[in-house]
Short mmCIF file of C-alpha atoms in Angstrom, two decimals:
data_model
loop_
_atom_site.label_atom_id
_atom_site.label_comp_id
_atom_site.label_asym_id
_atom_site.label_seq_id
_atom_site.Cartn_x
_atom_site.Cartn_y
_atom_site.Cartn_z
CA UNK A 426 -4.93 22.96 -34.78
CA UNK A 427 -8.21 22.41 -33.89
CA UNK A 428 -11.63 22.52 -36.73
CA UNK A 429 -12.85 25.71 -35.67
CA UNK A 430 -16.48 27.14 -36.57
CA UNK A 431 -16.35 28.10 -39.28
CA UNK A 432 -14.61 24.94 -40.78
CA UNK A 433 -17.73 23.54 -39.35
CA UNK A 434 -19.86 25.20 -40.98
CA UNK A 435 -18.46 23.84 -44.38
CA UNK A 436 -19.50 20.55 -46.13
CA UNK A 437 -17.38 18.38 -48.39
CA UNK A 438 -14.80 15.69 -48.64
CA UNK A 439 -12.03 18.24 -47.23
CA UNK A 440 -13.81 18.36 -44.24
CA UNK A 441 -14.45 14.89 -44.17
CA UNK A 442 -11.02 13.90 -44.46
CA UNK A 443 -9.65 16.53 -41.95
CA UNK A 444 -12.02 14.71 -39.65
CA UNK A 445 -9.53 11.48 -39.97
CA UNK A 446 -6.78 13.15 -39.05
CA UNK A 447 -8.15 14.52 -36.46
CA UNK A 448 -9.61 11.19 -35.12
CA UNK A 449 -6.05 9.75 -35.93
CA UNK A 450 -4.09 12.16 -33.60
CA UNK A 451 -6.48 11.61 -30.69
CA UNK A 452 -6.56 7.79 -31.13
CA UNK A 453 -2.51 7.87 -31.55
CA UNK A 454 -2.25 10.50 -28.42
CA UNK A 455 -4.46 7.96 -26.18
CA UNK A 456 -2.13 4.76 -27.37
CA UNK A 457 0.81 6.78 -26.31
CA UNK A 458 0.04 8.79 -23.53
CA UNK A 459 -2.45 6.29 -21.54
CA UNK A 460 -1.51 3.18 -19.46
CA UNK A 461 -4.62 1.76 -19.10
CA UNK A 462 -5.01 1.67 -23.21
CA UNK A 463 -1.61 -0.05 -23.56
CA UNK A 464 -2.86 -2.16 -20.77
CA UNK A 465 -5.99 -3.14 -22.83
CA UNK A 466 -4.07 -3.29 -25.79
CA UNK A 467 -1.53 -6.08 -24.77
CA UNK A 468 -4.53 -7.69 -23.23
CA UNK A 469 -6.09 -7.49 -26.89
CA UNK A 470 -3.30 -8.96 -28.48
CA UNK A 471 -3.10 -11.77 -26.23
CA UNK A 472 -6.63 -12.44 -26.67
CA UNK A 473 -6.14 -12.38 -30.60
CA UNK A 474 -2.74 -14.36 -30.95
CA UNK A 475 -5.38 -17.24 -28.50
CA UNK A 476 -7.91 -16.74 -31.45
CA UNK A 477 -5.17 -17.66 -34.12
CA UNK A 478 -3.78 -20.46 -31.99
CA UNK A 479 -7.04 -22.14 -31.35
CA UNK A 480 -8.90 -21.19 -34.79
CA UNK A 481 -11.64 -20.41 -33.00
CA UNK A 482 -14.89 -19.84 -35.13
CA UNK A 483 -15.84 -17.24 -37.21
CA UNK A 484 -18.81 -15.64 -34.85
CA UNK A 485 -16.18 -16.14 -32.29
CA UNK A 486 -14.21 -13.65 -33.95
CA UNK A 487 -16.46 -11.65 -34.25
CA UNK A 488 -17.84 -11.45 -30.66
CA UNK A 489 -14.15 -10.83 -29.93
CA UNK A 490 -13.85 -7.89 -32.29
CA UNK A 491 -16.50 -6.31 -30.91
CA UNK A 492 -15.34 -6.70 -27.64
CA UNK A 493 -11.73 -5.44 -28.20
CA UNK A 494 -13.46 -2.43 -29.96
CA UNK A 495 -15.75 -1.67 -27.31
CA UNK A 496 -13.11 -1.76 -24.82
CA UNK A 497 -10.70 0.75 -26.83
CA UNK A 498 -13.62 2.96 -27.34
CA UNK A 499 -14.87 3.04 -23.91
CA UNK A 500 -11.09 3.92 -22.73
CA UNK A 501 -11.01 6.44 -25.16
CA UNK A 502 -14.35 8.17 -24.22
CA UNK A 503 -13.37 7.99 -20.15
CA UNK A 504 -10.01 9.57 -21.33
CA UNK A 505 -11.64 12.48 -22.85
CA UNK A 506 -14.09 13.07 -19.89
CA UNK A 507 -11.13 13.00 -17.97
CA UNK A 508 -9.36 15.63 -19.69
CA UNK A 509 -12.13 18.05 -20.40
CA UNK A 510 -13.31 17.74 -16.64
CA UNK A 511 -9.35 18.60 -15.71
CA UNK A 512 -9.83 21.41 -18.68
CA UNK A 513 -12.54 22.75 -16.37
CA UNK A 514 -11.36 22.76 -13.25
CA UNK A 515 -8.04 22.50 -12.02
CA UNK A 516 -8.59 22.97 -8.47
CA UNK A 517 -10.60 19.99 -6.23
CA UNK A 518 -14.36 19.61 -6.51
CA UNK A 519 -16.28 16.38 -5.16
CA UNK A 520 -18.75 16.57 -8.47
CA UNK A 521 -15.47 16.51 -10.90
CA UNK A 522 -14.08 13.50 -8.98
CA UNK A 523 -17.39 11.60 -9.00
CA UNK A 524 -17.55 11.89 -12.92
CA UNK A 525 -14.22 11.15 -13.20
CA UNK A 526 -14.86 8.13 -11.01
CA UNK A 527 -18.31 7.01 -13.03
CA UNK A 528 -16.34 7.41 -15.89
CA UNK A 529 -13.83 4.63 -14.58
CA UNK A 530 -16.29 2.52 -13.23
CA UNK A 531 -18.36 2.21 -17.14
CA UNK A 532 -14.67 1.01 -17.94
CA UNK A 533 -14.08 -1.48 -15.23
CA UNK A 534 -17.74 -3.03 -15.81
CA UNK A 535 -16.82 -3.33 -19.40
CA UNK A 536 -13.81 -4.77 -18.49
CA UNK A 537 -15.74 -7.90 -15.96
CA UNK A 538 -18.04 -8.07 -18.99
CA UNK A 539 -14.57 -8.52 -21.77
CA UNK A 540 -13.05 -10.90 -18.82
CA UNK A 541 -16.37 -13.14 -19.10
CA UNK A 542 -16.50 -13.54 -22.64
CA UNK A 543 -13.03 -13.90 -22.99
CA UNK A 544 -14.05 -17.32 -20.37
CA UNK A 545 -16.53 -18.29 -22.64
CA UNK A 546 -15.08 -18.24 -25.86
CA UNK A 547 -11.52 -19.59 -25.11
CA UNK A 548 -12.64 -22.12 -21.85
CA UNK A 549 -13.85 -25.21 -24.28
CA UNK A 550 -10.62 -24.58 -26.60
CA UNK A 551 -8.45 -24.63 -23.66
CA UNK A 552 -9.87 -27.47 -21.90
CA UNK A 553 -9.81 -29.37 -25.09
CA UNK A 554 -5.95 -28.61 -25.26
CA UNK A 555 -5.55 -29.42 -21.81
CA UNK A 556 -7.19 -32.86 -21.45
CA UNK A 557 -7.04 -34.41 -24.90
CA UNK A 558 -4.74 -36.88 -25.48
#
């Protein structure tokens, strides 16, 4: 299931291509398994269906693309410090919490910083909308 050492230890587009699938069936276990991803990810869409609706520019697309991929990424990296500090201990320790609880708080940062841009880029489009006659 897993690439184990000695697959490794070899070089080559087989291993290079294993390496999608297994990026695929982590990426489609955290869509399906996690609710703050699906969270993120209907906040995502949102956010692009706005972009479409109010042709925003191109470096606004941008700047929003790299925000919506940093966000998924960051989720994705707390989820997996989650599970490997559950993999190491399954019974209460203060120093597991606290990294499970740093972990959370690079997401929620992220998220203020996603929240503020999203302001930025979409506040002169709706305003526009809003007030122009």
């Amino acid at each position: 299931m897993n690439m184990d050492l000695k697959d490794r230890r070899k070089k080559g587009w087989g291993r290079f291509f294993r390496s999608f699938r297994y990026a695929s069936r982590g990426l489609r276990n955290v869509f399906l398994e996690e609710q703050n991803i699906q969270l993120h990810l209907s906040a995502a869409a949102i956010a692009i269906i706005m972009a479409f609706v109010f042709s925003i520019p191109l470096i606004h697309w941008m700047i929003l693309i790299i925000v919506i991929g940093g966000m998924f990424a960051l989720e994705i990296i707390n989820t997996a410090i989650e599970r490997v500090v559950d993999l190491i201990t399954e019974e209460y320790h203060p120093s597991a919490e606290l990294a499970k609880d740093i972990a959370a708080a690079a997401v929620f940062v992220y998220s203020i910083a996603a929240i503020v841009v999203g302001v930025l880029l979409f506040y002169q489009p709706i305003v526009s909308l809003l007030f122009t006659n």
